[in-house]
Short mmCIF file of C-alpha atoms in Angstrom, two decimals:
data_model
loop_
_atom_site.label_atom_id
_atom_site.label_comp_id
_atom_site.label_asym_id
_atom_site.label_seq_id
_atom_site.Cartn_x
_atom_site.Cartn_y
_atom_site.Cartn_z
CA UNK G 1 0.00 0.00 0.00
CA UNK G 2 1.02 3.74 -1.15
CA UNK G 3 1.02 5.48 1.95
CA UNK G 4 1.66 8.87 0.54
CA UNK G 5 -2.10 8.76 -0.42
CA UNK G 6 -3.33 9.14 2.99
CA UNK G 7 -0.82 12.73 3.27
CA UNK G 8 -3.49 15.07 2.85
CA UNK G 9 -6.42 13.33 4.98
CA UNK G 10 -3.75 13.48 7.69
CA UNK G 11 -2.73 17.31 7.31
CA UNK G 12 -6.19 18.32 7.79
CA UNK G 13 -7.23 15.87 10.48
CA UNK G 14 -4.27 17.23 12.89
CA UNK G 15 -5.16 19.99 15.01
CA UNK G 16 -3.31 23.99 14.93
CA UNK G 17 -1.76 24.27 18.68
CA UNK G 18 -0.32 22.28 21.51
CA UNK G 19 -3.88 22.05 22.97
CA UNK G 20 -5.46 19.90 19.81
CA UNK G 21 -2.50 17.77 18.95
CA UNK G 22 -3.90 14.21 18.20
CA UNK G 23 -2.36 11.16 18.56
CA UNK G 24 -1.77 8.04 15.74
CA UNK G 25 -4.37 5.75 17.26
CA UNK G 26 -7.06 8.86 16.84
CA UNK G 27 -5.89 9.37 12.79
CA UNK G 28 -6.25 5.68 11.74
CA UNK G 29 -9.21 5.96 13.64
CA UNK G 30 -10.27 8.97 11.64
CA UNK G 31 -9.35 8.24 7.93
CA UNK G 32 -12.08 6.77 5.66
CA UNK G 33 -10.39 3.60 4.85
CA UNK G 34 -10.80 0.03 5.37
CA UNK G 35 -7.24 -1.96 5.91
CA UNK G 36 -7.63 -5.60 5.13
CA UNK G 37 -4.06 -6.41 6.10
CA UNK G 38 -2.41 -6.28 9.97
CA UNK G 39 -3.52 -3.49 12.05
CA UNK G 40 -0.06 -3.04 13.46
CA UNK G 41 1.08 -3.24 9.95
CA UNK G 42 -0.95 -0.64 8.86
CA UNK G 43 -0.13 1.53 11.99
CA UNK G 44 3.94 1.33 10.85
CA UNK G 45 3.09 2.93 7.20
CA UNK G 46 0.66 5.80 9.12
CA UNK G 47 3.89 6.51 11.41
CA UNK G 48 6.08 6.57 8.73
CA UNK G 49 4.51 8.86 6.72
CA UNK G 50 3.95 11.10 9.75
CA UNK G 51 7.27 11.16 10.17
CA UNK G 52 8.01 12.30 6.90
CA UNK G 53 5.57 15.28 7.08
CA UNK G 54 7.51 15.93 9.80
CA UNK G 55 10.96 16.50 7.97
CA UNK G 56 8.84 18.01 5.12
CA UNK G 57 6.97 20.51 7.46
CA UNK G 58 10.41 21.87 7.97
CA UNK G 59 9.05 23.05 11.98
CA UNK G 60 5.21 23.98 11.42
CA UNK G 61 4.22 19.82 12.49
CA UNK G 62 5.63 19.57 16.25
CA UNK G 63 5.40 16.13 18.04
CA UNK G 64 4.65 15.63 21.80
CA UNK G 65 5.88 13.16 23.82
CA UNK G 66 6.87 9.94 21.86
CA UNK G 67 8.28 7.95 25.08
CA UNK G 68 7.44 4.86 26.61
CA UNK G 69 3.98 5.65 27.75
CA UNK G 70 3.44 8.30 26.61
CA UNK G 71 2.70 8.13 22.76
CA UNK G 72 3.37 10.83 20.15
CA UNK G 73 0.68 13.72 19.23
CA UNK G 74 1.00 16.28 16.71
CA UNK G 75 -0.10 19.07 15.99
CA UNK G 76 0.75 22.51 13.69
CA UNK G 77 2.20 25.48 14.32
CA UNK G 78 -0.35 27.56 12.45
CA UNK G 79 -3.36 27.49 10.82
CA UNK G 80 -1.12 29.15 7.84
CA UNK G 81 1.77 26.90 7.59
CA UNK G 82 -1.16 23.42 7.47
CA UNK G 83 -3.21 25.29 4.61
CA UNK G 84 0.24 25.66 2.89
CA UNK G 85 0.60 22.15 3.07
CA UNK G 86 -2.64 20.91 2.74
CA UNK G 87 -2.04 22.54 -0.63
CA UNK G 88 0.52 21.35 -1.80
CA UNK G 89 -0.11 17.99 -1.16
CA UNK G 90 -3.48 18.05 -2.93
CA UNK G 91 -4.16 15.22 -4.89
CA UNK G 92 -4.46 15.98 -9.05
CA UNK G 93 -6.33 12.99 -9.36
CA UNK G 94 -8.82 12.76 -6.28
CA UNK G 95 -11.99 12.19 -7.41
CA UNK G 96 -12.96 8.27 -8.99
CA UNK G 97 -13.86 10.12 -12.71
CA UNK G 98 -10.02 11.84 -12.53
CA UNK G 99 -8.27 8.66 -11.22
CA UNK G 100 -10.60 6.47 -13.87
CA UNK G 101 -9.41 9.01 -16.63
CA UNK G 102 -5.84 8.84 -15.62
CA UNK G 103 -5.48 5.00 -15.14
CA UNK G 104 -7.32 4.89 -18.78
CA UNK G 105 -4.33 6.55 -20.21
CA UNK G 106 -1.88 4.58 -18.56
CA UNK G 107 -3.14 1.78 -20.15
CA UNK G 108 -3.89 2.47 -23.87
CA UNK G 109 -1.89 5.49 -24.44
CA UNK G 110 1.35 5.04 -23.05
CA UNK G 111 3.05 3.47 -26.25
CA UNK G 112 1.78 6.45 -28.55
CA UNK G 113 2.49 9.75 -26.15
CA UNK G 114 5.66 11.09 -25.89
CA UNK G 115 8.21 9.73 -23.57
CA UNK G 116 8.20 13.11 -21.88
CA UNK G 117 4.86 13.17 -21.15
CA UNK G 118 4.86 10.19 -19.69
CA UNK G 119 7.61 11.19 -17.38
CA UNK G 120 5.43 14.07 -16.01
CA UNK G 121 2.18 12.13 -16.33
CA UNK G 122 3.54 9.01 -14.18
CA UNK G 123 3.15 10.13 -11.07
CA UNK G 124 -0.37 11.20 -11.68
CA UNK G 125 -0.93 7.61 -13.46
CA UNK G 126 0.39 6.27 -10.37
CA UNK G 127 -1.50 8.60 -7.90
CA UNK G 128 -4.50 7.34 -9.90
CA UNK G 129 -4.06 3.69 -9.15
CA UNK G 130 -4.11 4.65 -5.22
CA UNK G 131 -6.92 6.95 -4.95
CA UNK G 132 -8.88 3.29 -6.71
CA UNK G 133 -7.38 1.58 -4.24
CA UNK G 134 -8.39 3.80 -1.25
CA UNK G 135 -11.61 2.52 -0.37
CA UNK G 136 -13.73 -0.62 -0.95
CA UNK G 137 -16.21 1.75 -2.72
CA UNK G 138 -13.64 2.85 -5.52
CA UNK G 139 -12.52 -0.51 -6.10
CA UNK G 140 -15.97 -2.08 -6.20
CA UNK G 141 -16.61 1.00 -8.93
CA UNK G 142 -13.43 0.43 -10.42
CA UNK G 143 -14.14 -2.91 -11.51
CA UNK G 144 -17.86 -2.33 -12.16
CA UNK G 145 -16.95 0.31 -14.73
CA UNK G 146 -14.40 -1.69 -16.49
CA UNK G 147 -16.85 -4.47 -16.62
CA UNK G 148 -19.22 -2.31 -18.32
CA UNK G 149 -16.79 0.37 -20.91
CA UNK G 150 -14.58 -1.85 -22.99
CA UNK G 151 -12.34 0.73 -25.09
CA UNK G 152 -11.60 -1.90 -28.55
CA UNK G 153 -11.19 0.62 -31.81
CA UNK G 154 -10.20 -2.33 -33.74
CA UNK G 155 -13.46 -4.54 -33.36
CA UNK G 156 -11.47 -7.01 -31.16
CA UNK G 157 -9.51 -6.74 -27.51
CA UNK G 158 -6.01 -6.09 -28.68
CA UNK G 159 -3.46 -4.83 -26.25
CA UNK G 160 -0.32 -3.90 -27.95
CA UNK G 161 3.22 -5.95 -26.51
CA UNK G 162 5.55 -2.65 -25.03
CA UNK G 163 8.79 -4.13 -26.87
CA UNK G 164 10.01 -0.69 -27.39
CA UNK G 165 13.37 0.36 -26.46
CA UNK G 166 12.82 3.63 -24.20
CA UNK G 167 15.85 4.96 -25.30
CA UNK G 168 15.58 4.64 -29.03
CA UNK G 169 11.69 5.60 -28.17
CA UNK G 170 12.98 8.78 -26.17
CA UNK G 171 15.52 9.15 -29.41
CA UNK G 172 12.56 9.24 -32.00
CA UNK G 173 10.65 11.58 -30.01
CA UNK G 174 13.30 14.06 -29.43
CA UNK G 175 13.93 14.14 -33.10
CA UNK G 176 10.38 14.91 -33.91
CA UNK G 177 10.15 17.53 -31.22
CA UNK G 178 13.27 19.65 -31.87
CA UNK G 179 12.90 19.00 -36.11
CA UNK G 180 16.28 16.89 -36.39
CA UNK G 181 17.14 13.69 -38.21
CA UNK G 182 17.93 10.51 -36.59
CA UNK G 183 19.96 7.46 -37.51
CA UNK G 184 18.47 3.85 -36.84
CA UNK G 185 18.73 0.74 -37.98
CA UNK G 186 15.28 -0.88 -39.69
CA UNK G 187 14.91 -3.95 -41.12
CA UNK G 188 12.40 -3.39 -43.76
CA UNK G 189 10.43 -5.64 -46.06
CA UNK G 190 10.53 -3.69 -49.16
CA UNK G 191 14.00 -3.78 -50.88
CA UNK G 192 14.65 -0.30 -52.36
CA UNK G 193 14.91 0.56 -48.13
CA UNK G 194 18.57 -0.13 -46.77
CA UNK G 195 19.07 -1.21 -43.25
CA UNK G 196 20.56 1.66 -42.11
CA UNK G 197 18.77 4.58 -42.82
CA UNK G 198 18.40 8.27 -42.17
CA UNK G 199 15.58 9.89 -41.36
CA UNK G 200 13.56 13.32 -40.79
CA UNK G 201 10.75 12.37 -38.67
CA UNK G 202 7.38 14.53 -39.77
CA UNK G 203 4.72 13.03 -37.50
CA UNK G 204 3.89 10.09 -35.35
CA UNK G 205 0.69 8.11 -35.41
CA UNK G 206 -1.45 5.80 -33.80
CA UNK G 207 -2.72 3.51 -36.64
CA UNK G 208 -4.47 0.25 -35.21
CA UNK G 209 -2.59 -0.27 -32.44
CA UNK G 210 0.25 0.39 -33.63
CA UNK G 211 2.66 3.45 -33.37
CA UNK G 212 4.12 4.71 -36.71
CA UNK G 213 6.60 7.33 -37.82
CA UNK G 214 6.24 9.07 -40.85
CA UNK G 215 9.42 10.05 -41.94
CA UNK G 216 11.31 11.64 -45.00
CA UNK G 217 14.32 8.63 -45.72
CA UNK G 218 17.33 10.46 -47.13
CA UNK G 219 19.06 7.31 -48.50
CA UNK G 220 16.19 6.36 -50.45
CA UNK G 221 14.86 9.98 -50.99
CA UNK G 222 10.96 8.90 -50.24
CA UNK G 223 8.13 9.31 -47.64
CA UNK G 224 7.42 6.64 -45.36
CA UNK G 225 5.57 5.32 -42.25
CA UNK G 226 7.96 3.23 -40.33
CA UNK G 227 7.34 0.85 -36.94
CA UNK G 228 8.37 2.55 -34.09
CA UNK G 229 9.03 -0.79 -32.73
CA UNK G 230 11.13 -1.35 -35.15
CA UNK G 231 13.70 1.19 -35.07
CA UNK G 232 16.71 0.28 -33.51
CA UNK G 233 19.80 1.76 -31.90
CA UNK G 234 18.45 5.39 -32.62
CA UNK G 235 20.95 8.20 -32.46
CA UNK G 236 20.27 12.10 -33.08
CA UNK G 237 22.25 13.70 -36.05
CA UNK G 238 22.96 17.26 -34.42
CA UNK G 239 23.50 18.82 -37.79
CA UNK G 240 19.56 20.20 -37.50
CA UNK G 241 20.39 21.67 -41.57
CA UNK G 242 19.94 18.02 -42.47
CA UNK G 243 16.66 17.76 -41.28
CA UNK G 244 14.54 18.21 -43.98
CA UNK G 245 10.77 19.53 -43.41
CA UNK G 246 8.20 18.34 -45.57
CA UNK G 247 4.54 20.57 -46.61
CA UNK G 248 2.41 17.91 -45.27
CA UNK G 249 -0.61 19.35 -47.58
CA UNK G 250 1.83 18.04 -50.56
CA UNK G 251 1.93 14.33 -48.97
CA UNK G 252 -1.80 13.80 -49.27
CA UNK G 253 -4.41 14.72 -51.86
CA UNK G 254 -8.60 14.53 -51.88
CA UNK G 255 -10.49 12.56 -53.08
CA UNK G 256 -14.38 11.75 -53.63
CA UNK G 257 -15.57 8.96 -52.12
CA UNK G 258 -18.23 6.91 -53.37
CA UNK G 259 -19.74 3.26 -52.41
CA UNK G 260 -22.97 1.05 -52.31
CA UNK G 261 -23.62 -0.31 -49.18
CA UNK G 262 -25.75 -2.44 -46.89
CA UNK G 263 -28.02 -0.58 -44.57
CA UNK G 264 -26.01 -1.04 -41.52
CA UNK G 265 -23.03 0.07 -43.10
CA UNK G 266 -25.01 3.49 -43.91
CA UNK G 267 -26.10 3.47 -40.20
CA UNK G 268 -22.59 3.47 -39.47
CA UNK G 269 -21.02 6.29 -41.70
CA UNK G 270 -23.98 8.19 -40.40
CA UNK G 271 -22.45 8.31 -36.86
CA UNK G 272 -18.63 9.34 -37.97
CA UNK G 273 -16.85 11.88 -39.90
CA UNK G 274 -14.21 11.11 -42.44
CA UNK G 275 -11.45 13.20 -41.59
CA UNK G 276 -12.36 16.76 -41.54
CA UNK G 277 -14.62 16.21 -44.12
CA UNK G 278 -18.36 17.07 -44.01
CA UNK G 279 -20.72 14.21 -42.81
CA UNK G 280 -21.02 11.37 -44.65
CA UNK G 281 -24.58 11.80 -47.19
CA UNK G 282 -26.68 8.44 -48.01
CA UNK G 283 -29.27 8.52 -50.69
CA UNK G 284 -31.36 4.72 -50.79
CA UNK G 285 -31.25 3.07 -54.31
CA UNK G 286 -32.87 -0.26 -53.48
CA UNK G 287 -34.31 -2.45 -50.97
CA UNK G 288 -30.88 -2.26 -48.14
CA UNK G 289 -28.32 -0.69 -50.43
CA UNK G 290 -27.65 3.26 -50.59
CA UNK G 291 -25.34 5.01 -51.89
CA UNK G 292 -22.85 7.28 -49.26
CA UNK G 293 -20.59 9.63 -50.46
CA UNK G 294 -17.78 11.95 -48.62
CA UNK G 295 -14.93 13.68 -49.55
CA UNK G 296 -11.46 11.53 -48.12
CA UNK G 297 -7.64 12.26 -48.32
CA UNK G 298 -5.48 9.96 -48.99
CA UNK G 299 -1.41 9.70 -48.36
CA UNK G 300 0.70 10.01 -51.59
CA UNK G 301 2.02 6.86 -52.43
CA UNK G 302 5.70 6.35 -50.97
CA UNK G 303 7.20 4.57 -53.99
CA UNK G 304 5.05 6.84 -56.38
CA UNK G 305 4.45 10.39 -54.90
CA UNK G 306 2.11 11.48 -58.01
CA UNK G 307 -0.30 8.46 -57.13
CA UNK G 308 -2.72 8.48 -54.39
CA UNK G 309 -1.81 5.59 -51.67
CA UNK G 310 -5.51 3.56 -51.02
CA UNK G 311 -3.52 0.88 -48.34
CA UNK G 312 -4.94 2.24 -45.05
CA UNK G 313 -8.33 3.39 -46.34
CA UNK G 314 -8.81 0.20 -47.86
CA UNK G 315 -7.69 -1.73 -44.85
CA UNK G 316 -10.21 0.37 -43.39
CA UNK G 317 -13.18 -0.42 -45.65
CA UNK G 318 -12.05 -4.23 -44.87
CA UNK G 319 -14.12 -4.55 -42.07
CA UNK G 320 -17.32 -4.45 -43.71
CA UNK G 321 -16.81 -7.17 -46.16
CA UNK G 322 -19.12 -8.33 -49.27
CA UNK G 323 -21.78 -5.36 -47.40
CA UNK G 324 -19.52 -2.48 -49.24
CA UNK G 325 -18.79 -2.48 -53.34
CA UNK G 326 -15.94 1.39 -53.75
CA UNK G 327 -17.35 2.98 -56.79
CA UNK G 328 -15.20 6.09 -56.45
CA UNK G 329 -12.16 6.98 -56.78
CA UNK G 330 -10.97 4.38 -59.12
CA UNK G 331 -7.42 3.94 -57.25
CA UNK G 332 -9.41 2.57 -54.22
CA UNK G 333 -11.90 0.60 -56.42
CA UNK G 334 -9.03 -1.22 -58.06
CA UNK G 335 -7.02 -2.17 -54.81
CA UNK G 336 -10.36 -3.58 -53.41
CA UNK G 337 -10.90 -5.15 -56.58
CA UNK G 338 -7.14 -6.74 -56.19
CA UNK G 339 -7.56 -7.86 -52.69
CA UNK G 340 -10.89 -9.48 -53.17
CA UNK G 341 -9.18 -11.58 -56.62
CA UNK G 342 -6.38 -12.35 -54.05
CA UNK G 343 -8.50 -13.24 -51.45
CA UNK G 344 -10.52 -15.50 -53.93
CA UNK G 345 -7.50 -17.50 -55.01
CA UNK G 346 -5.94 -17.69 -51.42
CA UNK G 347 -9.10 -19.53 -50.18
CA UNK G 348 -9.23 -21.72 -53.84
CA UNK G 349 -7.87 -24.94 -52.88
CA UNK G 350 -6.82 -25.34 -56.23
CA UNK G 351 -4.40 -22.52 -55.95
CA UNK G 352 -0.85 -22.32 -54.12
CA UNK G 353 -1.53 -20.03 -50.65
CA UNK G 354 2.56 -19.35 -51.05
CA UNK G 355 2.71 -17.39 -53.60
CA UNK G 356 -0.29 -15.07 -52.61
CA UNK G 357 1.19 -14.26 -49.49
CA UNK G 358 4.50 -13.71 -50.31
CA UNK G 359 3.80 -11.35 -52.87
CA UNK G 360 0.86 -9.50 -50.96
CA UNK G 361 2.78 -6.49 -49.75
CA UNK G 362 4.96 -6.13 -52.62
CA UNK G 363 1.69 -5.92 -54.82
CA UNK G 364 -0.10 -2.84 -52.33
CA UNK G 365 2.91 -1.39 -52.76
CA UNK G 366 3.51 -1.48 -56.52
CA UNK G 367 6.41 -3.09 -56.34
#
C-alpha cells in the first residue's frame, strides 16, 4: 500500500496548537479507509509517513511526547503553515472520474504519447491507481466500470506488446520535437529501403494499435511510415540543416468517395466523420443498399508520390466485407478489386496459398 495517499487526509485531520495535537491511534481511527491487512502493519506505514511530514513541514508539524507511555501527538504550528501544506499535497487525481481518466491513459496510451509526457504524467498515473485503491467503494466501482466500458477501436480486444526500447523511443521523439534527423537501424520488407537509414521524422501516429513514424528517408529519398518498434539503436544527427521539413498538404491529396452499401453500413457512416470532411450523405437506391458519399484524403504513395496511396483506407473499408462495393475513386476501387481476386484465389484450394502471401505487400505497394 502507497502510503503517501493518505498525506493530505492526515494534514487536515491534525489539530493547529499544543492544545489539539492528536495522537496516531485517533488518525487511523479517523481516515475513511478500510485496511484488510495487519492493524499493526498498517499503523507502521501511518507513522512513517507522519514522520516524513515531519521532515517536510520543515518546523510547522511539532510532536509531543513519543516515550514509553506516553505516545506521540501532533499538531501545527499555524493554521497558515497546514493550509500551505494541505495545498501542496493536494491530490491531481482525487476524485474516482479523474483517477478512472488517468489509469485509462496509462493503459492504452502510453506506447503512442511522448516519452516526456509520460515522465510528467507518471506520477499522476500512479496517484491514480491509489486513490482506486483507497476505499472498498472505488474498487468495487473500479471494476464495475471496467466491466461495463470496454475501449476496442479495432473490433477485437487487442493490447499492444511494449517491446520498445525507451531509449531509441525517447531518441525518436526528441527528433520529432526539436525537427532533427535521426539514424536507426530498420529492417524493412521492401527492398529499395537499406538497413541503415536516415531519417527526418514529420509526424507520429497511432494507426491500429500500432505506433508509426512518418518520416522523410534520405538514402532512399521517399516518404514513409515506419514501426516505431522497429527502429533500432536510434541516435540524433545534431546537424539540424539536415533535417529536412516536408509541406504535409503536398503528402496527401482529396479525393471523392463513393460506395454502395448495406443498410447497416449506412447506419454506421452516419455516426462518424471522415477526416475533416463534411458528414457522410446516403441517398437509398434499393431495398438495403444506398449510396454514401464523402470527400477523403489519402497519403501520396511512398514509392510513387504522383499516385494516391488507397492501403490504409482500404484496410479500413475491410471490415465491412461483401456489405460495401468502392465505386469512387478508381485507385481505391481497383485495390479492393485486387484484394478481393487475391483473397478469392488464397481460399481456392486449387491454388498455391505461397505465392499469394508472399507477394501480398509487394503488390499494395507497386512493387
Amino acid at each position: 500500500m502507497e502510503f503517501k495517499e493518505f498525506r493530505q487526509q492526515l494534514i487536515q485531520l491534525i489539530g493547529v496548537g499544543k492544545d489539539n495535537a492528536v495522537s496516531i491511534g485517533y488518525l487511523i481511527d479517523a481516515l475513511p479507509v478500510t485496511f484488510d491487512g495487519e492493524p499493526e502493519s498498517f499503523r507502521r506505514g501511518i507513522n512513517r509517513e507522519l514522520s516524513r511530514l515531519v521532515d517536510i513541514a520543515d518546523g510547522s508539524l511539532l510532536v509531543l511526547g513519543g516515550g514509553r507511555g506516553n505516545p506521540k501527538r501532533f499538531y501545527w504550528d499555524n493554521s497558515e503553515s497546514k493550509s500551505e501544506m494541505f495545498e501542496s499535497h493536494k491530490p491531481r487525481w482525487h476524485s474516482f472520474a479523474h483517477a478512472m481518466a488517468m489509469v485509462f491513459i496509462g493503459e492504452h496510451f502510453t506506447q503512442f504519447l511522448p516519452t516526456h509526457f509520460m515522465d510528467e504524467l507518471e506520477e499522476d498515473i500512479d496517484m491514480a491507481w491509489s486513490v482506486l485503491a483507497s476505499s472498498n467503494d472505488f474498487r468495487e466501482r473500479s471494476d464495475e466500470m471496467r466491466m461495463k466500458l470496454m475501449f476496442q477501436p479495432s473490433g477485437y480486444d487487442l493490447k499492444p506488446v511494449d517491446n520498445q526500447n525507451i531509449d531509441d523511443k525517447r531518441q525518436v521523439y526528441r527528433a520529432l520535437n526539436e525537427e532533427k534527423c535521426f539514424a536507426a537501424h530498420y529492417n524493412s520488407i521492401h527492398p529499395n529501403i537499406p538497413q541503415q537509414i536516415t531519417v527526418s521524422p514529420q509526424r507520429v501516429c497511432y494507426l491500429n494499435h500500432q505506433v508509426l513514424v512518418l518520416g522523410y528517408i534520405h538514402e532512399a529519398k521517399l516518404t514513409k511510415y515506419l514501426e516505431l518498434s522497429r527502429l533500432k539503436q536510434v541516435s540524433i544527427q545534431n546537424n539540424s540543416s539536415d533535417f529536412k521539413k516536408l509541406d504535409m498538404s503536398q503528402l496527401e491529396s482529396k479525393h471523392r468517395f463513393k460506395a454502395r452499401v448495406h443498410t447497416w453500413v449506412k447506419n454506421y457512416f452516419e455516426t462518424v466523420r471522415l477526416g475533416d470532411a463534411q458528414p457522410v450523405t446516403s441517398q437509398r437506391e434499393q431495398g438495403d443498399c444506398w449510396i454514401v458519399e464523402a470527400d477523403i484524403t489519402l497519403p501520396n504513395h511512398f514509392n510513387d508520390p504522383a499516385k494516391p496511396d488507397p492501403f490504409f483506407f482500404a484496410n479500413f473499408l475491410g471490415m465491412f466485407a461483401d456489405s460495401l462495393e468502392v465505386l469512387e475513386p478508381l485507385c481505391l476501387r481497383q485495390e479492393m478489386i485486387r484484394r478481393s481476386q487475391s483473397f478469392k484465389n488464397l481460399y481456392d484450394d486449387t491454388t498455391s496459398s505461397h505465392s499469394i502471401i508472399n507477394q501480398s505487400p509487394h503488390n499494395m505497394a507497386n512493387q
